Coordinates of C-alpha atoms and ligand atoms in Angstrom, one line a residue:
M197 CA 118.0 89.4 15.5
T198 CA 120.6 92.2 16.0
V199 CA 122.2 91.2 12.7
E200 CA 118.9 91.5 10.9
L201 CA 118.1 95.0 12.4
Q202 CA 121.5 96.3 11.4
R203 CA 121.2 95.0 7.9
T204 CA 117.8 96.7 7.5
S205 CA 118.9 99.9 9.1
A206 CA 121.5 100.3 6.3
L207 CA 118.6 100.4 3.9
S208 CA 116.4 103.0 5.8
S209 CA 116.3 104.0 9.4
K210 CA 112.5 104.6 9.0
T211 CA 111.6 101.1 8.0
P212 CA 111.0 98.3 10.3
S213 CA 113.0 95.1 9.5
V214 CA 111.3 92.3 7.6
Q215 CA 111.2 90.3 10.9
D216 CA 109.6 93.3 12.8
L217 CA 107.0 93.6 10.0
L218 CA 106.3 89.7 10.1
R219 CA 106.0 90.0 14.0
T220 CA 103.4 92.8 13.5
L221 CA 101.5 90.9 10.8
V222 CA 101.4 87.7 12.7
G223 CA 100.2 89.7 15.8
F224 CA 96.9 90.4 13.9
D225 CA 94.6 87.3 14.3
T226 CA 93.3 87.3 10.8
T227 CA 91.8 83.8 10.9
S228 CA 89.5 83.8 7.9
A229 CA 86.4 83.9 10.0
K230 CA 87.6 87.2 11.6
S231 CA 88.0 90.8 10.3
N232 CA 91.3 91.7 8.6
L233 CA 90.7 95.4 8.8
A234 CA 93.3 96.0 11.6
L235 CA 96.0 94.4 9.4
I236 CA 94.8 96.4 6.3
A237 CA 95.0 99.7 8.3
F238 CA 98.5 98.7 9.4
V239 CA 99.6 98.1 5.8
E240 CA 97.8 101.4 4.7
D241 CA 99.8 103.3 7.3
H242 CA 103.1 101.6 6.5
L243 CA 102.6 102.4 2.8
K244 CA 101.5 106.1 3.7
D245 CA 104.7 106.4 5.7
H246 CA 106.5 105.9 2.5
G247 CA 104.3 108.2 0.4
V248 CA 102.3 105.3 -1.2
A249 CA 98.6 105.7 -1.4
S250 CA 96.4 102.7 -1.5
T251 CA 92.8 101.8 -2.4
R252 CA 90.6 99.5 -0.3
V253 CA 88.2 97.1 -1.8
P254 CA 85.7 96.3 0.9
S255 CA 84.0 93.0 1.4
P256 CA 80.2 93.1 0.8
D257 CA 79.5 93.2 4.6
G258 CA 82.3 95.7 5.2
T259 CA 84.1 93.6 7.9
K260 CA 87.1 92.8 5.6
A261 CA 88.9 94.5 2.7
D262 CA 91.5 93.9 0.0
L263 CA 94.1 96.5 -0.6
F264 CA 95.7 97.7 -3.8
A265 CA 98.6 100.1 -4.0
T266 CA 100.8 101.2 -6.8
I267 CA 104.5 102.3 -6.5
G268 CA 106.3 104.0 -9.3
A269 CA 105.2 105.1 -12.6
T270 CA 101.5 105.2 -13.2
G271 CA 99.9 103.9 -16.3
A272 CA 99.4 100.6 -17.8
G273 CA 101.4 97.4 -17.0
G274 CA 103.4 96.9 -14.0
I275 CA 104.1 93.8 -11.9
G276 CA 101.6 92.7 -9.3
L277 CA 102.8 91.3 -5.9
S278 CA 99.9 89.4 -4.5
G279 CA 99.3 87.9 -1.1
H280 CA 96.4 87.0 1.1
S281 CA 96.1 88.3 4.6
D282 CA 93.9 85.6 6.1
C283 CA 95.2 82.5 7.8
V284 CA 93.7 79.1 8.9
P285 CA 92.4 78.5 12.5
V286 CA 94.7 77.2 15.3
E287 CA 91.9 75.5 17.1
G288 CA 92.7 71.9 18.0
Q289 CA 96.4 72.4 17.1
R290 CA 99.2 71.9 19.8
W291 CA 101.6 74.9 19.4
S292 CA 104.9 75.1 21.3
S293 CA 104.5 78.9 21.6
D294 CA 101.7 81.4 21.2
P295 CA 100.7 81.2 17.5
F296 CA 100.1 85.0 17.3
T297 CA 103.4 86.0 18.8
L298 CA 106.3 85.5 16.3
T299 CA 109.0 83.4 18.0
E300 CA 112.5 82.6 16.7
R301 CA 114.1 79.2 17.4
D302 CA 117.1 78.1 15.4
G303 CA 116.6 80.4 12.4
K304 CA 113.0 79.6 12.1
L305 CA 110.3 82.1 12.9
Y306 CA 107.2 80.5 14.3
G307 CA 103.7 81.9 14.1
R308 CA 100.3 81.3 12.4
G309 CA 100.6 82.6 8.9
A310 CA 104.3 83.1 9.2
C311 CA 104.7 80.8 6.1
D312 CA 101.2 81.0 4.6
M313 CA 101.6 83.9 3.7
K314 CA 102.5 86.7 5.9
G315 CA 106.2 86.1 5.3
F316 CA 105.8 87.2 1.7
L317 CA 103.7 90.2 2.7
A318 CA 106.5 91.2 5.2
C319 CA 109.1 91.0 2.5
V320 CA 107.0 93.0 0.2
L321 CA 106.4 95.7 2.9
A322 CA 110.0 95.7 3.9
S323 CA 110.9 96.3 0.3
V324 CA 108.8 99.5 -0.2
P325 CA 111.7 101.9 0.6
R326 CA 113.8 100.0 -2.0
F327 CA 111.0 100.2 -4.6
K328 CA 110.6 103.9 -3.9
A329 CA 114.3 104.5 -4.1
H330 CA 114.6 103.0 -7.6
K331 CA 113.5 104.9 -10.5
L332 CA 111.0 102.4 -11.6
K333 CA 110.2 102.6 -15.2
E334 CA 107.2 100.4 -14.7
P335 CA 105.1 100.2 -11.6
I336 CA 104.9 97.6 -8.8
H337 CA 101.4 96.9 -7.6
I338 CA 100.9 95.6 -4.1
I339 CA 97.7 93.4 -3.7
V340 CA 96.6 92.1 -0.3
S341 CA 93.4 90.0 -0.3
Y342 CA 91.1 88.3 2.3
D343 CA 89.3 85.0 2.5
E344 CA 91.8 83.1 0.3
E345 CA 91.7 80.1 2.7
V346 CA 88.0 79.8 2.4
G347 CA 87.8 79.4 -1.4
C348 CA 89.8 82.3 -2.7
T349 CA 86.6 84.5 -2.6
G350 CA 88.0 87.7 -1.2
V351 CA 90.3 88.7 -4.1
R352 CA 87.5 88.3 -6.8
P353 CA 85.9 91.8 -6.3
L354 CA 89.4 93.3 -6.6
I355 CA 90.2 91.2 -9.8
A356 CA 86.9 92.4 -11.3
R357 CA 88.2 96.1 -11.0
L358 CA 91.5 95.4 -12.8
G359 CA 91.6 97.2 -16.1
A360 CA 88.6 99.3 -14.9
D361 CA 89.3 101.7 -12.0
L362 CA 92.5 99.8 -11.0
P363 CA 95.4 99.2 -13.3
R364 CA 95.8 95.8 -14.7
P365 CA 99.3 94.3 -14.0
R366 CA 101.1 92.9 -17.1
A367 CA 102.2 90.0 -14.7
V368 CA 101.2 88.9 -11.2
I369 CA 103.6 87.1 -8.8
V370 CA 101.5 85.3 -6.1
G371 CA 103.8 84.9 -3.1
E372 CA 102.4 81.5 -1.7
P373 CA 105.0 79.4 0.0
T374 CA 106.9 77.5 -2.7
S375 CA 110.4 77.6 -1.1
M376 CA 111.0 80.3 -3.8
K377 CA 110.5 77.6 -6.5
V378 CA 108.7 78.8 -9.7
I379 CA 105.2 77.3 -9.9
D380 CA 103.4 77.5 -13.3
A381 CA 100.4 75.2 -12.7
H382 CA 98.1 74.0 -9.9
K383 CA 95.0 71.8 -9.5
R384 CA 91.4 72.9 -9.3
I385 CA 89.1 72.5 -6.3
D386 CA 85.4 71.8 -6.4
S387 CA 83.7 71.7 -2.9
Y388 CA 80.3 69.9 -2.4
R389 CA 77.8 69.2 0.3
T390 CA 75.6 66.1 0.0
R391 CA 72.4 66.0 2.0
V392 CA 70.6 62.7 2.5
T393 CA 67.0 62.7 3.7
G394 CA 65.5 59.4 4.9
R395 CA 62.6 58.6 7.4
E396 CA 62.7 58.4 11.2
A397 CA 61.6 55.2 12.8
H398 CA 62.0 53.3 16.1
S399 CA 65.3 51.4 15.8
S400 CA 63.5 48.2 16.5
M401 CA 61.7 48.6 13.3
P402 CA 64.3 49.7 10.8
E403 CA 62.3 48.3 7.9
I404 CA 59.7 51.1 8.1
G405 CA 62.4 53.9 8.2
V406 CA 65.0 55.0 5.8
N407 CA 68.4 55.2 7.4
A408 CA 70.0 58.4 6.1
I409 CA 73.4 57.5 7.7
A410 CA 73.5 54.1 6.0
A411 CA 72.7 55.8 2.6
A412 CA 75.4 58.4 3.3
A413 CA 77.9 55.8 4.2
A414 CA 77.2 54.1 0.8
L415 CA 77.7 57.4 -1.0
V416 CA 81.0 58.0 0.8
G417 CA 82.1 54.4 0.0
E418 CA 81.2 55.2 -3.7
L419 CA 83.3 58.4 -3.6
E420 CA 86.3 56.4 -2.2
R421 CA 85.7 53.9 -5.1
L422 CA 85.6 56.7 -7.7
G423 CA 88.8 58.2 -6.3
A424 CA 90.6 54.9 -6.5
D425 CA 89.3 54.4 -10.0
I426 CA 90.7 57.9 -11.0
A427 CA 93.9 57.2 -9.4
A428 CA 94.3 54.1 -11.5
R429 CA 93.5 56.0 -14.7
Q430 CA 95.1 59.4 -14.5
N431 CA 98.9 60.1 -14.5
D432 CA 100.3 63.5 -14.8
P433 CA 103.8 63.2 -13.3
R434 CA 104.1 67.0 -12.8
F435 CA 101.7 66.7 -9.9
E436 CA 102.0 64.9 -6.5
P437 CA 100.0 62.8 -6.4
P438 CA 99.8 62.6 -10.3
Y439 CA 96.0 62.3 -10.4
S440 CA 92.8 64.1 -9.2
T441 CA 91.8 63.3 -5.7
V442 CA 88.5 62.9 -3.8
C443 CA 88.2 63.6 -0.1
V444 CA 85.2 63.5 2.3
G445 CA 85.9 66.1 5.0
T446 CA 83.0 66.3 7.4
I447 CA 79.8 64.1 8.1
K448 CA 77.1 64.6 10.5
G449 CA 73.7 62.8 11.1
G450 CA 71.4 61.2 13.5
T451 CA 70.0 62.2 16.8
A452 CA 70.1 59.1 19.1
P453 CA 71.2 55.5 18.8
N454 CA 67.6 54.1 19.1
I455 CA 66.3 56.3 16.3
V456 CA 66.6 55.4 12.6
P457 CA 68.2 58.6 11.4
K458 CA 66.3 60.9 9.0
H459 CA 69.2 63.3 8.1
C460 CA 72.7 63.0 7.2
E461 CA 75.0 65.3 5.3
F462 CA 78.6 65.3 4.4
Q463 CA 81.1 67.8 2.7
W464 CA 83.6 66.7 0.1
Q465 CA 86.1 68.0 -2.3
V466 CA 87.5 67.0 -5.7
R467 CA 91.0 68.3 -6.4
S468 CA 91.3 68.0 -10.1
L469 CA 94.3 67.9 -12.5
P470 CA 94.0 71.1 -14.8
S471 CA 93.3 68.5 -17.7
A472 CA 90.6 66.6 -16.0
A473 CA 86.8 67.2 -16.3
P474 CA 85.8 68.4 -12.9
A475 CA 82.0 67.4 -13.4
E476 CA 82.8 63.7 -13.6
V477 CA 82.7 62.8 -9.9
P478 CA 79.5 64.6 -9.0
R479 CA 77.9 63.1 -12.1
D480 CA 79.0 59.5 -11.3
L481 CA 78.0 59.9 -7.7
S482 CA 74.6 61.2 -8.7
A483 CA 74.2 58.1 -11.1
F484 CA 75.1 55.8 -8.3
A485 CA 72.5 57.5 -6.0
E486 CA 69.8 57.2 -8.5
T487 CA 70.4 53.6 -9.4
A488 CA 71.7 51.9 -6.3
L489 CA 70.1 53.9 -3.4
L490 CA 67.1 56.1 -4.3
P491 CA 64.7 53.4 -5.8
R492 CA 64.7 51.5 -2.5
M493 CA 64.6 54.5 -0.3
L494 CA 61.6 55.9 -2.4
Q495 CA 59.7 52.7 -1.9
V496 CA 59.5 53.4 1.9
T497 CA 58.9 57.2 1.6
Q498 CA 58.5 59.8 -1.1
E499 CA 60.3 62.2 1.1
A500 CA 63.6 60.3 0.6
A501 CA 66.2 62.4 -1.3
I502 CA 69.8 62.8 -2.1
D503 CA 70.9 66.2 -3.0
T504 CA 74.4 67.5 -3.7
E505 CA 75.1 71.2 -3.9
T506 CA 78.3 73.0 -5.1
Q507 CA 79.8 75.0 -2.3
G508 CA 82.6 76.7 -4.2
S509 CA 85.3 76.2 -6.8
V510 CA 88.8 77.5 -7.2
P511 CA 89.9 77.2 -10.9
A512 CA 93.0 75.3 -11.9
F513 CA 96.0 77.4 -12.8
V514 CA 98.0 76.8 -15.9
A515 CA 100.3 79.6 -17.0
R516 CA 99.9 80.5 -20.7
P517 CA 102.7 79.4 -23.1
R518 CA 105.7 81.8 -22.9
S519 CA 104.2 83.6 -19.9
E520 CA 106.0 86.8 -19.0
A521 CA 105.3 86.2 -15.4
V522 CA 106.9 82.8 -15.5
A523 CA 109.8 84.2 -17.5
L524 CA 110.3 87.0 -14.9
A525 CA 110.2 84.6 -11.9
L526 CA 112.8 82.2 -13.6
E527 CA 115.1 85.2 -14.2
L528 CA 114.8 86.5 -10.7
T529 CA 115.4 83.2 -9.1
G530 CA 117.9 81.9 -11.5
A531 CA 115.8 78.6 -11.7
K532 CA 115.9 76.5 -14.9
H533 CA 112.7 74.7 -14.3
T534 CA 109.1 75.3 -13.2
H535 CA 107.1 73.0 -11.0
A536 CA 103.4 72.2 -10.4
V537 CA 101.5 71.9 -7.1
S538 CA 98.4 70.3 -5.8
Y539 CA 97.2 73.1 -3.6
T540 CA 95.3 76.0 -5.1
T541 CA 96.0 79.7 -5.0
E542 CA 94.6 83.0 -6.4
A543 CA 96.9 82.5 -9.5
G544 CA 94.2 80.7 -11.5
L545 CA 91.8 83.7 -11.0
F546 CA 94.4 86.3 -12.0
E547 CA 95.3 84.2 -15.1
Q548 CA 91.6 83.9 -16.0
A549 CA 91.4 87.7 -15.7
G550 CA 94.0 88.2 -18.3
C551 CA 97.0 88.7 -16.0
P552 CA 99.8 86.3 -16.7
S553 CA 100.6 84.8 -13.3
V554 CA 103.2 82.8 -11.4
I555 CA 103.5 81.4 -7.9
C556 CA 106.7 82.0 -6.0
G557 CA 107.2 82.9 -2.4
P558 CA 109.1 82.1 0.8
G559 CA 108.6 79.1 3.1
D560 CA 107.6 75.4 2.5
I561 CA 104.0 74.5 2.0
A562 CA 104.6 71.5 4.3
Q563 CA 104.7 74.0 7.1
A564 CA 101.6 75.9 6.1
H565 CA 98.3 75.2 8.1
A566 CA 100.2 73.0 10.6
A567 CA 100.8 73.5 14.3
D568 CA 104.2 75.2 14.8
E569 CA 104.0 76.8 11.3
Y570 CA 107.2 78.7 10.5
V571 CA 109.2 80.4 7.8
S572 CA 113.0 80.3 8.0
V573 CA 115.1 83.5 8.1
A574 CA 116.9 82.0 5.1
Q575 CA 113.7 81.9 3.1
L576 CA 112.9 85.5 4.0
D577 CA 116.4 86.6 2.8
A578 CA 115.9 84.7 -0.5
C579 CA 112.6 86.5 -1.0
M580 CA 114.1 90.0 -0.1
A581 CA 116.9 89.2 -2.7
F582 CA 114.2 88.3 -5.2
L583 CA 112.3 91.6 -4.7
A584 CA 115.5 93.6 -4.8
G585 CA 116.1 91.9 -8.2
L586 CA 112.7 92.9 -9.3
A587 CA 113.3 96.5 -8.5
D588 CA 116.6 96.4 -10.4
T589 CA 114.9 94.8 -13.4
L590 CA 112.0 97.3 -13.5
S591 CA 114.4 100.3 -13.3
A592 CA 117.2 99.1 -15.6
Ligands
ZN669 ZN1 98.1 80.6 1.3

């Protein structure tokens, strides 16, 4: 702790250390369901203290905001440093210390979001004096988003303004936890909700009812079968696991044990390889419903139905060939190889919008979302060195 403070004070007496900044960021409970405006105001003030103006991109209901700020030369190009401000809930998790109070144990800094991904944001904010001190020939853009954890929705209105009233970076580094490895591809997510409508009846006469839970169970079984079939067919060794995956995440239905249930619904996701056809699983499920379930259900009641609706999608990310973002991250980390991951990020959205992107940030994804989430001091140091290298590169 003392060592860290001394190290930073050599850079600027005005700037809090990366750990102080991380402590403040973790202290804001920015669970996706809550407002992030207090955190955004803090980041704005921090930037303003260093003479950096920023632009808020508010959410449609005004309870949240993205932030965009530019350091250095104005005009086209520049490198975007992008991180989300929201974090996943702590409910139901057993933490050894208060999740919103950054706590150090054995070189690890524990707190909700410490790894995913306030650690990266803290490094970026701590590097602002360095960015300012360098004569940057090309700007650095700081991008802070909201609602990443609930489908990467919050960054979309900001991305829509890139190249319009906000400058479009020539490359974007998304600082999700990769243990500072360079990631140039990730899977896609499609989320669905399937609703089954049957017919209520006394449980002593199930034949005059249509059991929505039983039909839902058959559909869930079919999804498991489809998932196993995909696992046997697909094999892209860059990904772990090397195939698209199917997961049913919630299910609810029925009212009492002695009533044939009329309603049941479940939510499920497909995480597809970038090369896979994402519409395949919902199409196959609907074919199963129409041939194996619905004819029998409709014989009992015309009200019987099985409806699947899309709840959201996050595009896959595949860096373009000879991506300048990937080249930059490889140069700054000294890594020889890139990797692919199975979780999703905002990188696919930036890439789609014409900004070459790469994912590289401090902390291990294994710690993200878990109880006792942490980022190690060593990882923060590595990210600070990475950002110092970026400042050197852009001012050379
Ligand atoms: Zn994240």
